[in-house]
Amino acid sequence: MRSGANLLGNIIRAVNCQLARRGIARPGLPITLTFSVTNRCQSRCKTCLIWKFHENRPELVQKELSLDEIERVFKGMGTIAFFNISGGEPFLRDDLPNIVALALAHLRPSIVHIPTNALMPGRIERQVSEMLEHISQKSPGVKLSVKPSLDGLREHHDEIRGVPGNFDKVIETIKRLRPLSDRFPQFVLEVGTVISRLNMDSIEAIASFVHSLGIESYRSELAETRTELANKDADITPSPDDYERAINVFKRHTIEGLKGKRRYTRMLEAMRLVYYGLALRTLREQRQVIPCYAGISNAHLDPYGELWACCTMAGDASLGNVRETGYDFWRIWHSRQADEVRASIRRGECFCPLANQAYSNIILSPTWLLKTATTFVRYAALR
């Protein structure tokens, strides 16, 4: 009965997204909420300079949303499907398990996702264990995925991430988290690689190494320049031809590694195979290849209460600040300012290969959703 209600609710939400993009209906609750819980980070990445912008500015920590403020925002929203936690380094927040608990209580997502630089293996293990214990007791149907980042092998990873010994910390984090998959069926251990000009010649070696670890899920993202990352002048994005060579490696390894994986993971991998083609076309054609639903299907909340349509627009086109509305999400979501940002997106005045948003766009595009279903049947369904 509950699954039927969820299916009907998702269909209604998808229809609302279609109508809202055309200006026929007011946007309902987003499918995905991304919350950058902090901009603090101990990494010194060459692909992301957020650490540099916030270095030696301790006053910014005091400006981060408190647990009480976060609860007030979440409490007034409603049910979402996906809750993505971002940063900075999310695990630097001592109260990260409490933030997840608040999301489970008020937003009731089906999936919670957290990336990490893996520089604190023990702390990450403790916090993830606490989250999984809470999920097991309070929300057993929710999936929790944690994604340590690996952008190179050994010293190469350390060089890109700017921290000696980071590679060893990644491996230790993976070893600490792996046993949790046996204890908690809700847990998915992932690894992520940012494809940039800095590791283009090593993609085959990186992908082969990660797959040799027997990781449940492996994903890649394209290095982008955007205000939120304070890296607008960085020359990090590969050329379309280089990116195509890289994703062909990922696609091959993904298909080869599908056997034996859980059905949930195989469905995600099928969508990623489709996403790689979409990201490549976006990079080549420099336009929105499919309609973008940023600011409708997705929302992004920053550590200081600023609400954005998506991560790419963070820092450039705010919808409003929750502190200025008494933590009322809907006053911002249905504001004239938000409508103006959506109109700009609808006119195609921006484009990007952002994975987080692209997955929602794929789900809301009948053509690309059919491609995903076809890909799943072709490569994943019978394995």
Coordinates of C-alpha atoms in Angstrom, one line a residue:
M1 CA 0.0 0.0 0.0
R2 CA 2.8 2.4 1.0
S3 CA 4.8 1.6 -2.2
G4 CA 1.7 2.4 -4.3
A5 CA 1.2 5.7 -2.5
N6 CA 4.9 6.5 -3.0
L7 CA 4.6 5.7 -6.7
L8 CA 1.5 7.9 -7.1
G9 CA 3.2 10.7 -5.2
N10 CA 6.3 10.5 -7.4
I11 CA 4.2 10.7 -10.5
I12 CA 2.3 13.7 -9.2
R13 CA 5.6 15.4 -8.4
A14 CA 7.0 14.7 -11.8
V15 CA 4.0 16.2 -13.5
N16 CA 4.2 19.2 -11.2
C17 CA 7.9 19.7 -12.3
Q18 CA 6.9 19.6 -16.0
L19 CA 4.1 22.1 -15.4
A20 CA 6.2 24.4 -13.2
R21 CA 9.0 24.6 -15.8
R22 CA 6.4 25.8 -18.3
G23 CA 5.1 28.4 -15.8
I24 CA 1.7 26.7 -15.6
A25 CA 2.0 25.6 -11.9
R26 CA 3.9 26.8 -8.9
P27 CA 6.9 24.5 -8.1
G28 CA 6.2 22.0 -5.4
L29 CA 8.8 20.5 -3.1
P30 CA 12.0 19.6 -4.8
I31 CA 12.9 16.0 -5.5
T32 CA 16.5 16.6 -4.3
L33 CA 17.9 18.8 -1.6
T34 CA 21.6 19.4 -1.4
F35 CA 22.9 20.9 1.8
S36 CA 26.5 22.1 2.0
V37 CA 26.8 21.8 5.8
T38 CA 30.1 23.6 6.0
N39 CA 32.7 25.2 3.7
R40 CA 35.5 24.2 6.0
C41 CA 38.0 21.7 4.5
Q42 CA 41.4 20.3 5.4
S43 CA 42.2 19.4 1.7
R44 CA 44.1 21.8 -0.5
C45 CA 42.7 20.5 -3.8
K46 CA 43.9 22.0 -7.1
T47 CA 40.4 21.4 -8.6
C48 CA 38.6 23.2 -5.8
L49 CA 39.8 26.3 -3.9
I50 CA 37.0 26.6 -1.4
W51 CA 39.5 25.9 1.3
K52 CA 41.5 29.0 0.2
F53 CA 38.6 31.3 0.2
H54 CA 37.7 30.3 3.8
E55 CA 41.2 29.9 5.1
N56 CA 42.0 32.0 8.3
R57 CA 38.3 33.1 8.5
P58 CA 37.1 31.5 11.8
E59 CA 34.2 33.9 11.9
L60 CA 32.6 31.9 9.1
V61 CA 32.2 28.9 11.4
Q62 CA 30.0 30.9 13.7
K63 CA 27.8 31.8 10.8
E64 CA 27.0 28.2 9.9
L65 CA 23.4 27.2 10.4
S66 CA 22.9 25.7 13.9
L67 CA 21.0 22.4 14.5
D68 CA 18.1 24.4 15.7
E69 CA 18.0 26.5 12.6
I70 CA 18.4 23.5 10.4
E71 CA 15.5 21.8 12.1
R72 CA 13.3 24.9 11.6
V73 CA 14.1 24.8 7.8
F74 CA 13.5 21.1 7.5
K75 CA 10.4 21.0 9.6
G76 CA 8.6 23.5 7.3
M77 CA 9.4 21.7 4.0
G78 CA 8.0 18.3 3.5
T79 CA 9.0 14.9 2.0
I80 CA 11.8 14.8 -0.5
A81 CA 13.4 11.8 -2.3
F82 CA 17.1 12.5 -2.2
F83 CA 19.2 14.3 0.5
N84 CA 22.7 15.1 -0.6
I85 CA 25.1 16.4 1.9
S86 CA 28.1 18.4 0.6
G87 CA 30.8 20.8 1.8
G88 CA 33.7 21.6 2.3
E89 CA 34.3 18.4 4.2
P90 CA 31.0 17.3 5.8
F91 CA 32.5 15.2 8.5
L92 CA 34.2 18.2 10.0
R93 CA 30.8 19.0 11.6
D94 CA 30.6 17.3 15.0
D95 CA 26.8 17.3 14.6
L96 CA 26.6 15.6 11.2
P97 CA 24.8 12.5 12.5
N98 CA 22.3 14.9 14.1
I99 CA 21.8 16.7 10.8
V100 CA 21.1 13.4 9.1
A101 CA 18.6 12.5 11.9
L102 CA 16.8 15.7 11.4
A103 CA 16.6 15.1 7.7
L104 CA 15.2 11.6 8.3
A105 CA 12.6 12.9 10.8
H106 CA 11.3 15.8 8.7
L107 CA 12.3 15.4 5.0
R108 CA 12.0 11.6 5.0
P109 CA 14.3 11.0 2.0
S110 CA 14.7 7.6 0.4
I111 CA 18.5 8.1 -0.1
V112 CA 21.1 10.1 1.9
H113 CA 24.5 10.7 0.2
I114 CA 27.7 12.0 1.7
P115 CA 31.1 12.6 -0.1
T116 CA 34.3 12.8 1.9
N117 CA 38.0 13.6 1.5
A118 CA 38.6 10.6 3.8
L119 CA 41.2 12.5 5.9
M120 CA 39.7 11.4 9.2
P121 CA 39.1 7.6 8.9
G122 CA 38.3 7.0 12.6
R123 CA 35.9 10.0 12.9
I124 CA 34.2 9.0 9.6
E125 CA 33.7 5.4 10.8
R126 CA 32.2 6.6 14.1
Q127 CA 29.8 9.1 12.5
V128 CA 28.7 6.7 9.7
S129 CA 28.1 4.0 12.3
E130 CA 26.0 6.3 14.4
M131 CA 23.9 7.3 11.3
L132 CA 23.4 3.7 10.3
E133 CA 22.3 2.7 13.8
H134 CA 19.8 5.5 13.7
I135 CA 18.6 4.5 10.2
S136 CA 18.3 0.9 11.2
Q137 CA 16.1 1.8 14.2
K138 CA 14.0 4.7 12.9
S139 CA 14.1 4.6 9.1
P140 CA 15.1 1.1 7.9
G141 CA 14.1 1.7 4.3
V142 CA 16.5 4.5 3.8
K143 CA 19.8 4.0 1.9
L144 CA 22.9 5.8 3.1
S145 CA 25.8 6.1 0.6
V146 CA 29.2 7.5 1.6
K147 CA 31.8 8.3 -1.1
P148 CA 35.5 8.7 -0.4
S149 CA 37.2 10.6 -3.2
L150 CA 40.2 9.1 -5.1
D151 CA 41.7 11.2 -7.9
G152 CA 45.0 9.5 -8.4
L153 CA 47.2 6.6 -7.2
R154 CA 49.4 7.1 -4.1
E155 CA 51.5 10.3 -4.4
H156 CA 49.6 11.5 -7.4
H157 CA 46.4 11.6 -5.4
D158 CA 48.2 13.4 -2.6
E159 CA 49.5 16.0 -5.0
I160 CA 46.1 16.7 -6.5
R161 CA 44.5 16.9 -3.1
G162 CA 47.3 18.8 -1.6
V163 CA 47.7 16.7 1.5
P164 CA 50.6 14.2 2.0
G165 CA 49.3 10.8 3.0
N166 CA 45.8 11.4 1.8
F167 CA 45.9 8.2 -0.4
D168 CA 46.7 6.0 2.6
K169 CA 43.8 7.7 4.5
V170 CA 41.4 6.9 1.7
I171 CA 42.4 3.2 1.7
E172 CA 42.1 3.1 5.5
T173 CA 38.6 4.8 5.4
I174 CA 37.5 2.2 2.8
K175 CA 38.8 -0.6 5.0
R176 CA 37.0 0.8 8.1
L177 CA 33.7 1.4 6.2
R178 CA 33.5 -1.9 4.3
P179 CA 32.4 -4.1 7.3
L180 CA 29.4 -1.8 7.8
S181 CA 28.0 -3.1 4.5
D182 CA 27.7 -6.5 6.1
R183 CA 26.0 -5.2 9.2
F184 CA 23.7 -2.8 7.5
P185 CA 22.0 -3.6 4.2
Q186 CA 21.0 0.1 3.9
F187 CA 24.7 1.1 3.5
V188 CA 26.4 1.6 0.1
L189 CA 30.1 2.3 0.0
E190 CA 31.2 4.2 -3.0
V191 CA 34.3 5.8 -4.4
G192 CA 34.3 8.9 -6.6
T193 CA 36.9 10.3 -9.0
V194 CA 36.9 13.9 -10.3
I195 CA 38.1 13.8 -13.9
S196 CA 40.3 16.8 -14.6
R197 CA 43.3 17.9 -16.7
L198 CA 45.4 16.8 -13.7
N199 CA 44.6 13.1 -14.0
M200 CA 43.6 12.5 -17.6
D201 CA 46.6 10.2 -18.3
S202 CA 45.9 8.1 -15.2
I203 CA 42.2 7.3 -15.6
E204 CA 42.7 3.7 -16.7
A205 CA 45.0 3.0 -13.8
I206 CA 42.7 4.7 -11.3
A207 CA 39.6 2.9 -12.5
S208 CA 41.3 -0.5 -12.6
F209 CA 42.6 0.0 -9.0
V210 CA 39.2 1.0 -7.6
H211 CA 37.4 -1.9 -9.3
S212 CA 40.1 -4.2 -7.8
L213 CA 38.9 -3.1 -4.4
G214 CA 35.5 -4.6 -5.0
I215 CA 33.7 -1.4 -4.3
E216 CA 29.9 -1.5 -4.5
S217 CA 29.6 1.7 -6.5
Y218 CA 32.1 3.8 -8.4
R219 CA 31.2 7.1 -10.0
S220 CA 33.1 10.0 -11.7
E221 CA 32.4 13.7 -12.0
L222 CA 33.8 16.3 -14.4
A223 CA 36.0 19.0 -12.9
E224 CA 34.1 22.3 -13.2
T225 CA 34.8 25.9 -12.5
R226 CA 32.1 27.7 -10.5
T227 CA 31.8 30.5 -7.9
E228 CA 30.9 28.1 -5.1
L229 CA 34.3 26.4 -5.4
A230 CA 36.2 29.7 -5.8
N231 CA 38.0 28.2 -8.8
K232 CA 36.6 30.3 -11.7
D233 CA 40.0 31.0 -13.2
A234 CA 41.4 27.4 -12.8
D235 CA 42.2 25.5 -16.0
I236 CA 41.0 22.1 -14.9
T237 CA 38.1 21.0 -17.2
P238 CA 39.3 18.4 -19.8
S239 CA 38.6 19.0 -23.5
P240 CA 35.6 17.1 -24.9
D241 CA 37.9 14.6 -26.7
D242 CA 39.9 13.9 -23.5
Y243 CA 36.7 13.6 -21.5
E244 CA 35.3 11.1 -24.0
R245 CA 38.4 8.9 -23.7
A246 CA 38.0 9.0 -19.9
I247 CA 34.4 8.1 -19.7
N248 CA 34.9 5.3 -22.2
V249 CA 37.2 3.8 -19.5
F250 CA 34.6 4.3 -16.8
K251 CA 31.8 2.9 -19.0
R252 CA 33.8 -0.2 -19.8
H253 CA 34.7 -0.9 -16.1
T254 CA 31.2 -0.2 -15.0
I255 CA 29.7 -2.7 -17.4
E256 CA 32.3 -5.3 -16.5
G257 CA 31.7 -4.8 -12.8
L258 CA 27.9 -5.1 -12.8
K259 CA 27.9 -8.8 -12.1
G260 CA 27.1 -9.7 -8.5
K261 CA 26.0 -6.2 -7.4
R262 CA 22.8 -5.4 -5.7
R263 CA 19.8 -4.5 -7.9
Y264 CA 19.7 -1.0 -6.4
T265 CA 23.4 -0.4 -7.4
R266 CA 22.9 -1.8 -10.9
M267 CA 20.0 0.7 -11.5
L268 CA 22.3 3.6 -10.4
E269 CA 25.1 2.3 -12.6
A270 CA 22.7 2.2 -15.6
M271 CA 21.8 5.8 -15.0
R272 CA 25.5 6.8 -14.8
L273 CA 26.2 5.2 -18.1
V274 CA 23.5 7.4 -19.6
Y275 CA 24.7 10.4 -17.7
Y276 CA 28.3 10.1 -19.1
G277 CA 26.9 10.5 -22.7
L278 CA 24.8 13.5 -21.6
A279 CA 27.7 15.2 -19.9
L280 CA 29.9 14.7 -23.0
R281 CA 27.3 16.2 -25.2
T282 CA 26.9 19.2 -22.9
L283 CA 30.6 19.7 -22.9
R284 CA 30.8 19.5 -26.7
E285 CA 27.7 21.6 -27.5
Q286 CA 27.9 24.1 -24.7
R287 CA 24.2 24.2 -24.2
Q288 CA 21.4 22.5 -22.2
V289 CA 21.1 19.2 -24.1
I290 CA 17.9 18.4 -22.2
P291 CA 15.6 20.7 -20.2
C292 CA 17.1 21.7 -16.9
Y293 CA 14.8 21.6 -13.8
A294 CA 17.2 23.3 -11.4
G295 CA 15.2 25.4 -9.0
I296 CA 12.3 23.1 -9.5
S297 CA 13.4 19.5 -9.0
N298 CA 16.5 20.4 -7.0
A299 CA 17.5 23.0 -4.4
H300 CA 20.8 23.8 -2.8
L301 CA 21.2 25.2 0.7
D302 CA 24.6 26.6 1.7
P303 CA 26.1 26.6 5.3
Y304 CA 24.9 30.2 6.0
G305 CA 21.3 29.8 4.9
E306 CA 21.5 30.9 1.3
L307 CA 19.2 29.0 -1.1
W308 CA 20.2 28.3 -4.7
A309 CA 18.6 26.6 -7.6
C310 CA 21.7 24.3 -7.9
C311 CA 25.3 24.0 -7.0
T312 CA 26.5 25.6 -10.3
M313 CA 24.6 28.8 -9.5
A314 CA 25.7 28.9 -5.9
G315 CA 27.3 32.3 -5.3
D316 CA 25.8 33.8 -8.4
A317 CA 22.0 33.7 -8.4
S318 CA 20.6 33.4 -4.9
L319 CA 16.9 32.7 -4.4
G320 CA 17.0 34.1 -0.9
N321 CA 18.3 33.4 2.6
V322 CA 16.2 31.3 5.1
R323 CA 17.3 33.4 8.0
E324 CA 15.6 36.5 6.4
T325 CA 12.3 34.6 6.1
G326 CA 12.1 33.1 9.6
Y327 CA 13.4 29.8 8.1
D328 CA 10.4 29.6 5.8
F329 CA 11.6 27.6 2.8
W330 CA 8.3 28.2 0.9
R331 CA 8.5 32.1 1.0
I332 CA 11.8 31.8 -0.9
W333 CA 10.8 28.9 -3.2
H334 CA 7.7 30.8 -4.4
S335 CA 9.2 34.3 -4.5
R336 CA 9.6 36.5 -7.5
Q337 CA 13.3 36.3 -7.2
A338 CA 13.1 32.5 -7.5
D339 CA 10.8 32.8 -10.5
E340 CA 13.3 35.1 -12.3
V341 CA 16.1 32.5 -11.8
R342 CA 13.9 29.7 -13.1
A343 CA 13.0 31.9 -16.1
S344 CA 16.7 32.3 -16.9
I345 CA 17.3 28.6 -16.7
R346 CA 14.3 27.9 -18.9
R347 CA 15.7 30.3 -21.5
G348 CA 18.9 28.3 -21.6
E349 CA 21.1 31.1 -20.3
C350 CA 23.2 28.5 -18.3
F351 CA 24.3 25.0 -18.9
C352 CA 26.5 22.5 -17.1
P353 CA 27.2 18.8 -16.7
L354 CA 26.6 18.8 -13.0
A355 CA 25.8 15.1 -12.1
N356 CA 23.5 15.9 -9.2
Q357 CA 21.1 18.0 -11.4
A358 CA 21.6 15.8 -14.5
Y359 CA 20.2 12.8 -12.8
S360 CA 17.0 14.6 -12.0
N361 CA 16.8 16.0 -15.5
I362 CA 17.1 12.5 -16.9
I363 CA 14.3 11.2 -14.7
L364 CA 12.1 14.0 -15.9
S365 CA 12.9 13.6 -19.6
P366 CA 10.8 10.7 -21.1
T367 CA 13.4 10.3 -23.9
W368 CA 16.4 10.0 -21.5
L369 CA 14.5 8.0 -19.0
L370 CA 13.8 5.5 -21.7
K371 CA 17.5 5.4 -22.5
T372 CA 18.2 4.6 -18.9
A373 CA 15.6 1.8 -18.8
T374 CA 17.0 0.4 -22.1
T375 CA 20.6 0.6 -20.7
F376 CA 19.5 -1.2 -17.5
V377 CA 17.9 -4.0 -19.5
R378 CA 20.8 -4.3 -21.9
Y379 CA 23.6 -4.3 -19.3
A380 CA 22.3 -4.8 -15.8
A381 CA 18.9 -6.5 -15.5
L382 CA 20.0 -10.0 -16.1
R383 CA 23.4 -10.0 -14.4

